[in-house]
XYZ file of C-alpha atoms in Angstrom:
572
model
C 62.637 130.674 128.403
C 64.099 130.655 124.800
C 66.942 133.549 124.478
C 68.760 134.755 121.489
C 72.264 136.290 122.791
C 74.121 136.138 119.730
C 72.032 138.700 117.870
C 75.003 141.320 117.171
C 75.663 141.169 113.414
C 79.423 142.842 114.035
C 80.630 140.688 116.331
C 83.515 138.912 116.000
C 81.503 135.653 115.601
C 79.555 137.137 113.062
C 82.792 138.567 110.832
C 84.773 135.539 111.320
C 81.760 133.235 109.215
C 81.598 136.459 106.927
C 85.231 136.023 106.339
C 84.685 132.612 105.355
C 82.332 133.464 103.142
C 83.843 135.951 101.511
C 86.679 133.314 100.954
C 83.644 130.890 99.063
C 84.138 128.256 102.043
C 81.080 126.357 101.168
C 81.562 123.616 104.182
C 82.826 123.048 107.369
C 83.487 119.797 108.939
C 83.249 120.249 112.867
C 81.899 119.025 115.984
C 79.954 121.497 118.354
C 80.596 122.636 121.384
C 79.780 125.844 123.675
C 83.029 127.596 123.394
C 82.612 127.487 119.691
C 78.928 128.284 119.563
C 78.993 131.494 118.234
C 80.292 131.078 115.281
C 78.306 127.889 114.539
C 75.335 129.731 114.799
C 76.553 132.447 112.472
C 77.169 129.601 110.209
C 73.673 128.774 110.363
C 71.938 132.386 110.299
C 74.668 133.020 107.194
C 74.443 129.777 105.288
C 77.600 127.792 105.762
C 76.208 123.780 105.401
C 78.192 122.210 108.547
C 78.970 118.798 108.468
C 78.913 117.403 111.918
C 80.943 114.440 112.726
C 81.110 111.873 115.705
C 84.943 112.304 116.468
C 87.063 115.567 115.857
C 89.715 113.965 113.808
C 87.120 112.839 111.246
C 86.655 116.668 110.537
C 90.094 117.230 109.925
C 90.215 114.150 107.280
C 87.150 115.644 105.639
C 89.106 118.799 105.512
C 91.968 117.153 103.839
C 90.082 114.900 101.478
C 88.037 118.165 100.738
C 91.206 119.905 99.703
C 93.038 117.183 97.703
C 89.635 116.850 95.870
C 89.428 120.477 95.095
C 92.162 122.383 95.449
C 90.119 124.805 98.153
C 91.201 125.158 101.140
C 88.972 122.527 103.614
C 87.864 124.264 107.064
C 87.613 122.096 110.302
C 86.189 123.487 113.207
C 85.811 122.263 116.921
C 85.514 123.313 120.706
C 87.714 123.618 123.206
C 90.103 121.267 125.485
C 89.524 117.336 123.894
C 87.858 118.832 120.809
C 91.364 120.350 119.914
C 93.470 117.121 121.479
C 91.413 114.764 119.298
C 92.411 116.484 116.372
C 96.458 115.843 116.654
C 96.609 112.809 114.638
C 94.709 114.625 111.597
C 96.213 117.516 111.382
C 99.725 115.338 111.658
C 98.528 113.836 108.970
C 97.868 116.861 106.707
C 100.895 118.673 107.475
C 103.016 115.679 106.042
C 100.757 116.023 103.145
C 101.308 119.572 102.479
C 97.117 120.237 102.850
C 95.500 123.332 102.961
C 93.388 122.975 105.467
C 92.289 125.818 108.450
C 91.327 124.841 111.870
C 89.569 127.182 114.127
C 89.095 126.233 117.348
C 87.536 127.442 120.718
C 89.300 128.087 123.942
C 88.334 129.481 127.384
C 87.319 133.270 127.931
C 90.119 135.679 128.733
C 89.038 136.161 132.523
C 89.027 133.265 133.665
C 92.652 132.102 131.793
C 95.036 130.210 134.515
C 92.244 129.700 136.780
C 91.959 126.297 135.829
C 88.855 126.674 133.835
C 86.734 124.167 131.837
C 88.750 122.472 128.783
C 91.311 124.612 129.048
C 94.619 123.423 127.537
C 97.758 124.950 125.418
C 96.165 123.925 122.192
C 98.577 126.451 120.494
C 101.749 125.001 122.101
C 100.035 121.228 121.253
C 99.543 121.853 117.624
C 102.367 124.616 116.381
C 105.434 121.753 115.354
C 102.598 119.749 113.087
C 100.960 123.334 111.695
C 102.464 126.358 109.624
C 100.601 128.735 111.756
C 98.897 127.989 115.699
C 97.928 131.274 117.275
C 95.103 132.765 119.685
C 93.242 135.526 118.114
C 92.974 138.308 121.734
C 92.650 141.320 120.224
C 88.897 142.022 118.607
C 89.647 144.644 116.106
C 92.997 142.285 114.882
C 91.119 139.237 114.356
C 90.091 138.915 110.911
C 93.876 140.825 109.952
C 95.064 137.546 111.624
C 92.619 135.200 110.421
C 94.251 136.232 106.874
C 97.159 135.564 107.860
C 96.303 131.715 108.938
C 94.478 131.553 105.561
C 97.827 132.904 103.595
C 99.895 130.301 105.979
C 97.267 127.329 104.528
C 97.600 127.765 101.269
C 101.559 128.329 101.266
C 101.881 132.138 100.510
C 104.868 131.831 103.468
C 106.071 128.754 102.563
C 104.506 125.542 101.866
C 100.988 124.617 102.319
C 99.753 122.818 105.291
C 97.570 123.354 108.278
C 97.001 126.542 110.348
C 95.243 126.595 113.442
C 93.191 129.840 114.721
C 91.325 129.902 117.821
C 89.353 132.440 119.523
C 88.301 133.041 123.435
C 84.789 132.856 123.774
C 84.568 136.235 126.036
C 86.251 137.572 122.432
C 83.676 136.076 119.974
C 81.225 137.771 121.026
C 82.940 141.456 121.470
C 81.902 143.617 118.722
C 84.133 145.360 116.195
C 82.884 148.265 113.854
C 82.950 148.148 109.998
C 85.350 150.759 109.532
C 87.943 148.513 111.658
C 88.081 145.385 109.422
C 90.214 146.635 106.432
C 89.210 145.195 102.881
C 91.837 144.001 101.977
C 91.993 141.359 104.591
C 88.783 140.325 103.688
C 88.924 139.616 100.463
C 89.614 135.878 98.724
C 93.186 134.931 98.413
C 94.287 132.664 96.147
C 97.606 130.401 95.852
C 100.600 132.651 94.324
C 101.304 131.180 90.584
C 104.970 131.270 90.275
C 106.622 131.050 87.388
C 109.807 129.564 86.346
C 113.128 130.875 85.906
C 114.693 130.656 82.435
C 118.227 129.825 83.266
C 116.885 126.855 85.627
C 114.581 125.931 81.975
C 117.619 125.963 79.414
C 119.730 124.267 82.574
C 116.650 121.395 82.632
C 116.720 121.273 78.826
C 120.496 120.520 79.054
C 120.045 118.082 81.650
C 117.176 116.267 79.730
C 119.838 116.193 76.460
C 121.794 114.634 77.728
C 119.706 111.382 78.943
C 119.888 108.739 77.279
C 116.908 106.856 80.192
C 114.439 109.657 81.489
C 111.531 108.994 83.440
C 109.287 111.249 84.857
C 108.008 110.584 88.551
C 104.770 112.529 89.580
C 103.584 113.638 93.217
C 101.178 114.824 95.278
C 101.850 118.666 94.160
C 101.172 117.700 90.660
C 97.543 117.255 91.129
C 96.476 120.203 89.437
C 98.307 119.671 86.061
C 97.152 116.585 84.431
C 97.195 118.029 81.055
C 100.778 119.813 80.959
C 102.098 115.751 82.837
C 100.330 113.778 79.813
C 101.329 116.352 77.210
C 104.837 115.993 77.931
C 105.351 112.396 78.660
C 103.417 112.030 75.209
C 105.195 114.146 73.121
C 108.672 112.890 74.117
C 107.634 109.010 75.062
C 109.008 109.420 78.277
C 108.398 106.471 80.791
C 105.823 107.681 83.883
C 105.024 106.368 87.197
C 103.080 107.721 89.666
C 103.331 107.488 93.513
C 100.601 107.176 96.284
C 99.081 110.397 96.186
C 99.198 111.028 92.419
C 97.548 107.349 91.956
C 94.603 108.250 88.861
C 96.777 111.347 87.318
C 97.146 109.453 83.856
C 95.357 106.180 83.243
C 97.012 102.882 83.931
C 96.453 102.644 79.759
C 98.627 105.287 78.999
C 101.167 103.512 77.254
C 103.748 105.620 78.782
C 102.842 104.693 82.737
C 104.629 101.497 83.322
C 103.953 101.193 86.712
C 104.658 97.576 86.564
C 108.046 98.104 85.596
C 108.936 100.370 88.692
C 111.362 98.308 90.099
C 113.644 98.551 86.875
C 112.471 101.956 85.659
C 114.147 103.383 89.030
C 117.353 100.640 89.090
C 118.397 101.647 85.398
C 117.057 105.804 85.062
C 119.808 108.239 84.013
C 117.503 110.743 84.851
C 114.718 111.261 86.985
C 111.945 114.022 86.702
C 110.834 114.311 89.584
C 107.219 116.817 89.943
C 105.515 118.029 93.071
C 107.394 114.808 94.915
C 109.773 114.364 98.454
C 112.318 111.936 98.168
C 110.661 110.128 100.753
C 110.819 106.311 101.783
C 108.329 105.629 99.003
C 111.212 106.286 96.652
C 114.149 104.576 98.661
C 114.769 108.567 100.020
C 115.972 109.002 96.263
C 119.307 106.133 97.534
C 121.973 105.544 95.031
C 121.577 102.153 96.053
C 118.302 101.823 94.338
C 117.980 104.901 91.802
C 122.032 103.676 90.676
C 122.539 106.250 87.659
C 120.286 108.390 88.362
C 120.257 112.301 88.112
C 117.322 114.411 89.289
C 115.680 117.437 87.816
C 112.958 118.682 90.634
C 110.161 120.853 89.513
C 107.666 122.028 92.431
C 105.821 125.235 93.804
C 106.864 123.777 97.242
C 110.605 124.443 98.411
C 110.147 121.354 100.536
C 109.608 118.841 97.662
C 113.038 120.435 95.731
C 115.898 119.670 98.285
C 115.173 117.018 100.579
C 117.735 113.612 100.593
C 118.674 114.454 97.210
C 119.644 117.764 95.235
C 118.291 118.570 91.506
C 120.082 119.447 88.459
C 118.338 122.349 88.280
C 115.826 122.478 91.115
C 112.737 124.697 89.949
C 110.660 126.565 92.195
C 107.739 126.919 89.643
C 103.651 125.199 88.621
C 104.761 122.250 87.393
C 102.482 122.656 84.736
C 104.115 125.692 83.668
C 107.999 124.471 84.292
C 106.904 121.265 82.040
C 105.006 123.502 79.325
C 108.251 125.604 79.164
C 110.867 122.570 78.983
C 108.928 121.267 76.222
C 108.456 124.344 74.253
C 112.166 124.172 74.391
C 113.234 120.706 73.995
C 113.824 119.860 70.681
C 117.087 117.757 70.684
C 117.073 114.593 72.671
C 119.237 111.264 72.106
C 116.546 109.016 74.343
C 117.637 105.464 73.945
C 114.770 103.942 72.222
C 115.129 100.201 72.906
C 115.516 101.036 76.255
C 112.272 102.796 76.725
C 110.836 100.373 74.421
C 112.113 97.144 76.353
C 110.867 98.515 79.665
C 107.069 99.200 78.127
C 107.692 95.271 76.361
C 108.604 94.234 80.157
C 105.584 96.302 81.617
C 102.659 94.559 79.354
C 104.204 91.241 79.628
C 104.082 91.725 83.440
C 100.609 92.393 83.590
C 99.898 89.785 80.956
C 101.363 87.284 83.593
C 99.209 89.139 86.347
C 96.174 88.840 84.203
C 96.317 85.527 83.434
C 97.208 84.028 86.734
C 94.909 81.643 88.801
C 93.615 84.099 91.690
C 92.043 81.129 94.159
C 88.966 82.232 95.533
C 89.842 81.457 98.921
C 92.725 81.108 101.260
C 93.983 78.440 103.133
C 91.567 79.141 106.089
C 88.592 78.648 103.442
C 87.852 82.269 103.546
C 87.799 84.511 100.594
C 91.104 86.484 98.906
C 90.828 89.813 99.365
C 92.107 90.095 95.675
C 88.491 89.278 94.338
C 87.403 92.522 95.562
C 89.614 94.378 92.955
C 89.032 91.774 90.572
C 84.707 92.562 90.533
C 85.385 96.328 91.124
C 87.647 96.313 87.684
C 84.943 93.925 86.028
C 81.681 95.449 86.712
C 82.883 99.696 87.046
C 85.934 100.293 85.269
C 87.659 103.569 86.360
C 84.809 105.838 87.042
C 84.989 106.258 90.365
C 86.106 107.840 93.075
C 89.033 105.152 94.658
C 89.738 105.520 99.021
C 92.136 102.983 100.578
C 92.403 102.584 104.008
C 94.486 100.700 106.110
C 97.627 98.209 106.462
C 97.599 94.864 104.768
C 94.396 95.593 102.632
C 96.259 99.016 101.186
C 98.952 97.281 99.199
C 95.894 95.410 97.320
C 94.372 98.006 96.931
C 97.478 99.627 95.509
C 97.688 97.176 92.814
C 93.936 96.305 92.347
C 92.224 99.473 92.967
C 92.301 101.861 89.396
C 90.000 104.210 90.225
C 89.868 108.229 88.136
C 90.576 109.581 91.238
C 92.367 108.292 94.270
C 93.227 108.759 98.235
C 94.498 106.746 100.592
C 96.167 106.479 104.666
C 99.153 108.934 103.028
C 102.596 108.992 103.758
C 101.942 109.061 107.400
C 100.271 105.962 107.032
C 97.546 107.566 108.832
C 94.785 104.652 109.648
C 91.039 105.404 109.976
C 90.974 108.146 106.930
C 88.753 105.734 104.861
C 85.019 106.863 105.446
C 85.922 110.418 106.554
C 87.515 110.897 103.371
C 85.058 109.255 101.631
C 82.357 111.332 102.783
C 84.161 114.471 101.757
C 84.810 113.105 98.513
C 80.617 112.679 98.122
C 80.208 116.294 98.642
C 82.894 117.023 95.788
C 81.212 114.207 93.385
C 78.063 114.123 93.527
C 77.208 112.240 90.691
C 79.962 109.445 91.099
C 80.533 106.506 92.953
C 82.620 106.705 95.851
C 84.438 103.416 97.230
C 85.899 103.245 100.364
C 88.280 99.836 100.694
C 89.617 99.903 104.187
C 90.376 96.442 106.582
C 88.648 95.900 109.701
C 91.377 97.125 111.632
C 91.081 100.550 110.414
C 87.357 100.766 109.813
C 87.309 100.257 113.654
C 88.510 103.987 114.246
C 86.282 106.147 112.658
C 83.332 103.209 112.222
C 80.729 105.384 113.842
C 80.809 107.555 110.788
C 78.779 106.032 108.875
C 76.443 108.124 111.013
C 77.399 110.703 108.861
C 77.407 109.381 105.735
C 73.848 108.686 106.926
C 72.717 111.847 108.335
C 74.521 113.576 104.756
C 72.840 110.657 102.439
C 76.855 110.533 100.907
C 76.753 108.246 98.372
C 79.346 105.965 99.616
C 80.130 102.092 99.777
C 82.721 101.392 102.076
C 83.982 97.739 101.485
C 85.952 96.515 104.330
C 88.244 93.050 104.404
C 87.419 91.830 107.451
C 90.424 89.415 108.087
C 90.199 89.120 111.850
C 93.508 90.615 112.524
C 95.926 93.523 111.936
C 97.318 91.111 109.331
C 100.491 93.018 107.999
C 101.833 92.767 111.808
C 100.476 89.033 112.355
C 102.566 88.016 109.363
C 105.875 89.897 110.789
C 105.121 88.455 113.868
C 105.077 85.020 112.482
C 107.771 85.244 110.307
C 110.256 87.644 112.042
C 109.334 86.817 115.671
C 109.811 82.930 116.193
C 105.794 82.714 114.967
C 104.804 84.804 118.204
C 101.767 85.574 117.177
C 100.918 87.631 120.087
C 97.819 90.769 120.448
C 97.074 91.386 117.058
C 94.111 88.985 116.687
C 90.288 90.767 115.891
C 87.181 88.892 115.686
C 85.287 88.489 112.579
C 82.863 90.840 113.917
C 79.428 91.847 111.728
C 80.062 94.684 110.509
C 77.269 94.580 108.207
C 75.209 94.454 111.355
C 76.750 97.966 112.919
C 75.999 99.777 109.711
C 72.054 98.556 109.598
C 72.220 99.564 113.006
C 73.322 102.897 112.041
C 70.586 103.610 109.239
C 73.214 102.201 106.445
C 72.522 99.054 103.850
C 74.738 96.657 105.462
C 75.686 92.991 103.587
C 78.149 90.433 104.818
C 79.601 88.394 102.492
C 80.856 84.952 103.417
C 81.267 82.296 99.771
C 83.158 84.171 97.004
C 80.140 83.091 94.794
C 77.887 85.905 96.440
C 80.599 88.666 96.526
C 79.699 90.256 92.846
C 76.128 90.351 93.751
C 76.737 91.567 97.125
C 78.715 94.906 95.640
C 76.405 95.934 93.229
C 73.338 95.589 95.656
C 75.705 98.080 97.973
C 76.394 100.600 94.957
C 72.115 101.125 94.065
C 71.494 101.020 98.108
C 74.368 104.344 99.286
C 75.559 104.749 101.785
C 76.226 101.242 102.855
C 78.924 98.564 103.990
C 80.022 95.364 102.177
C 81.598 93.034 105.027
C 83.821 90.682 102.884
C 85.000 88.199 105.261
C 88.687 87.645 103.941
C 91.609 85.421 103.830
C 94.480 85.898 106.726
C 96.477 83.532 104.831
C 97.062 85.742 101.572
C 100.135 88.143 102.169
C 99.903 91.239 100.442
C 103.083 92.621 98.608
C 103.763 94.220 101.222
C 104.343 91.906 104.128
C 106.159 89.853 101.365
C 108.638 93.051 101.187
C 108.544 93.097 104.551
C 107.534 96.380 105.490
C 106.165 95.562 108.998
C 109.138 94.667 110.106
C 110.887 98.117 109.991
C 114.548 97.678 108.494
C 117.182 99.432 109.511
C 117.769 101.840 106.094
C 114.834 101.483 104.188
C 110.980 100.380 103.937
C 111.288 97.656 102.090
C 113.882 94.525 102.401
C 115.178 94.576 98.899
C 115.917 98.192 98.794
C 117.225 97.257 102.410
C 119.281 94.542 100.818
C 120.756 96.794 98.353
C 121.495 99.290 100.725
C 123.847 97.286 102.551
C 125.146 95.886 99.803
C 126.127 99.719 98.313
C 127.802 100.307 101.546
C 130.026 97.415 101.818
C 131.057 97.686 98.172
């Protein structure tokens, strides 16, 4: 006998999806379960499109992707006990990201708590060091105050941005709270606070900038929203840019003023460094004198966290970039920039990708099977940079790095977070829906979230996922060879058929085995969405970075030449 027992329009089910509505949350990427049920069903009865995954940490990548994408907030939600566990690693990942994203999870009814009921579990305790907020919503007539609050904790009113989780007992969902209880004002949408720039820390940047005589400007993750105000300023005043992994796509790789092949020597010889929306993290040598050797730093960010961490600014500015930028330029008119300088460096930029252009790229490897690099190499031929770019995993990111110049970018983050590829993809599909979407990921890291291309099915996202199926988890296989007597010990996959798994699934799947058959292969895969292009690749090819020498983990920093120079600071 069919039953309807979630009929009461107040209840705190009910308000919480009204909430969310009222905050323009369009989607929510979950997985069901009963504890949860109530408010899945008001998401239904209401209108809020859920996007149901196979694995809970998938949701909490669509969440992030969702947010980088858009600047929203992305909402995750799942049920109680392993549907909370499962999503650790993602919302690890998008705290160290800074991401706005809100979990709400389900937990056990109030009667029955430490009577070793069903999934029950300190989720709260489990999730509050990797979250800016983790709290259990008890009291009915309080929960949408502190639903607020978790929203104004996700989008950095009280600090920076990041994840906040918010879970409800089920006993409490379905209480029911009376109009006149839920204020207004907590119902409302909230946006991000726009903070402005203070103008002794301007004229103090100003001074710092005249005083340069070998600037460059280094862009991050919290400059995503001010493309304009970057590529106004680094064209009005030539400055040299370069961009880090998650502001890959904020000016073109044909800006004249990105020389992002001259990193290396950009960061060795800087005076200055203009550093926007970026930590000093082991991406940038943890801002080392050893590597950035004359180098000041002005830090401009609406995050305190991205202004004082390894190394101070002269000034630090808690601001929008945008604005902070706008303002420094409306002020700058005197500079003594040393022209040949910036000049040589853009001379030693093109003739480095002249070099790269030009050289031989063999089709395949030593093992006869095909170099990854070719992927890149038809991607750039046949769509240019109209697209939306996701990398995904070890050995094949630091290709893709180099290879994969897409408008807009994503990839495994400075958490090095593997298995993001399709998730994120998918999420990016619901943001552009009239673009391509290409997911590069290896085998390794398709393997953990492989079953959703269920999704992508079930949603029709228009998504290729292209994965370099190497048979290994190569980066390690090449440490282990070269840094471990040749050891080569557990890191072996098979060259399974991918291409297979994702017909299986409802997908257009293609393997691709001769080089000769890739172009064709990709293009079929782009008209035929979602599907999989299962490029059988080269384990003899080392990417840049196993020829850095990142898997092997050195003592001071990622890489062995900034390692090198590390010591070499010290003894000196």
């Amino acid at each position: 006998m069919i039953k309807d027992l979630n009929k009461d329009n107040n209840s705190c089910a009910a308000w919480i999806v009204k909430f969310l509505l009222e905050r323009k949350v369009k989607y929510i990427f979950g997985l069901q379960g009963g504890h949860i049920q109530p408010i899945w069903d008001y998401c239904y009865k209401l209108g809020i499109e859920i996007i149901d995954v196979r694995d809970e940490k998938a949701a909490v990548h669509m969440a992030q992707a969702y947010n980088y994408f858009t600047g929203k907030i992305g909402v995750a939600m799942v049920t109680a006990g392993p549907g909370v566990t499962n999503t650790v690693t993602g919302v690890a990942n998008a705290f160290l990201s800074n991401s706005s994203i809100l979990l709400i999870g389900g937990c056990t009814p109030m009667p029955q708590s430490n009577m070793g009921p069903l999934q029950d579990i300190p989720h709260v305790d489990i999730l509050r060091p990797i979250t800016n907020y983790s709290r259990t919503a008890r009291v009915p007539e309080q929960l949408i105050r502190e639903l607020d609050l978790a929203f104004s904790y996700a989008i950095g009113h009280i600090g920076d941005p990041g994840p906040s989780y918010f879970e409800v007992p089920t006993d409490i969902l379905r209480e029911s709270v009376e109009e006149k209880l839920i204020l207004k004002e907590w119902m409302i949408e909230k946006k991000k606070y726009e903070i402005y720039p203070n103008a002794q820390d301007i004229s103090e940047a100003v001074k710092t900038i005249q005083k340069a005589k070998k600037p460059i400007l280094i862009t991050g993750r919290g400059a995503s929203n001010d493309r304009e105000q970057v590529l106004n300023f680094i064209n009005k005043f030539k400055i040299p840019y370069l961009d880090t992994q998650d502001s890959r796509g904020l000016i073109p790789h044909s800006n004249p003023n990105n020389i992002f092949a001259a990193r290396s020597r950009a960061m060795s010889e800087a005076d200055l460094v203009i550093l926007v929306g970026r930590k000093l993290d082991y991406q940038l040598a943890f801002g080392s004198p050893a590597v950035f050797k004359s180098a000041k730093f002005i830090r401009i960010s609406d995050s305190p966290s991205e202004l004082t961490d390894n190394r101070r600014g002269h000034p630090e500015i808690l601001s929008k970039p945008g604005e902070a930028l706008k303002q420094i330029s409306n002020k700058l008119t005197k500079f003594n920039f040393d022209n040949l300088w910036i000049s040589d460096l853009r001379k030693f930029h093109k003739e480095k990708l002249k070099k790269a252009q030009h050289k031989n790229i063999p089709k395949l490897g030593d093992d006869n099977k095909i170099n990854p690099n070719l992927i890149f190499q038809v991607l750039n031929k046949k769509i240019k940079e109209n697209f939306i770019g996701i990398a995904d995993g070890g050995d094949i990111l630091s290709f893709a790095r180099i290879g994969l110049n897409s408008q807009y970018y994503l990839d495994s983050g400075v958490f090095g977070c593997l298995g993001v590829g399709i998730p994120y993809a998918i999420a990016a599909s619901k943001v552009f829906k009239k673009k391509k979407v290409i997911c590069v990921t290896g085998d390794g890291s398709f393997g953990f979230n492989a079953l959703e291309l269920d999704t992508a099915v079930k949603n029709s996202s228009n998504i290729c996922v292209i994965i370099s199926n190497n048979g290994g988890w190569n980066i390690e296989k090449h440490d282990q060879r070269l840094n471990y007597g040749n050891r080569v010990y557990a890191t072996d996959l098979s060259h399974s058929d991918y291409a297979a798994l994702a017909r299986s699934l409802g997908a257009f799947g293609v393997r691709v085995e001769k080089p000769e058959r890739l172009e064709e292969a990709i293009i079929k895969a782009l008209e035929n969405t979602p599907s999989v292009v299962d490029v059988v690749t080269s384990a003899t090819i080392m990417s840049s970075d196993a020829l850095k020498g990142l898997g092997f983990v050195r003592k001071y920093q990622a890489l062995d030449v900034w390692d090198d120079m590390e010591l070499e600071y010290r003894k000196n």
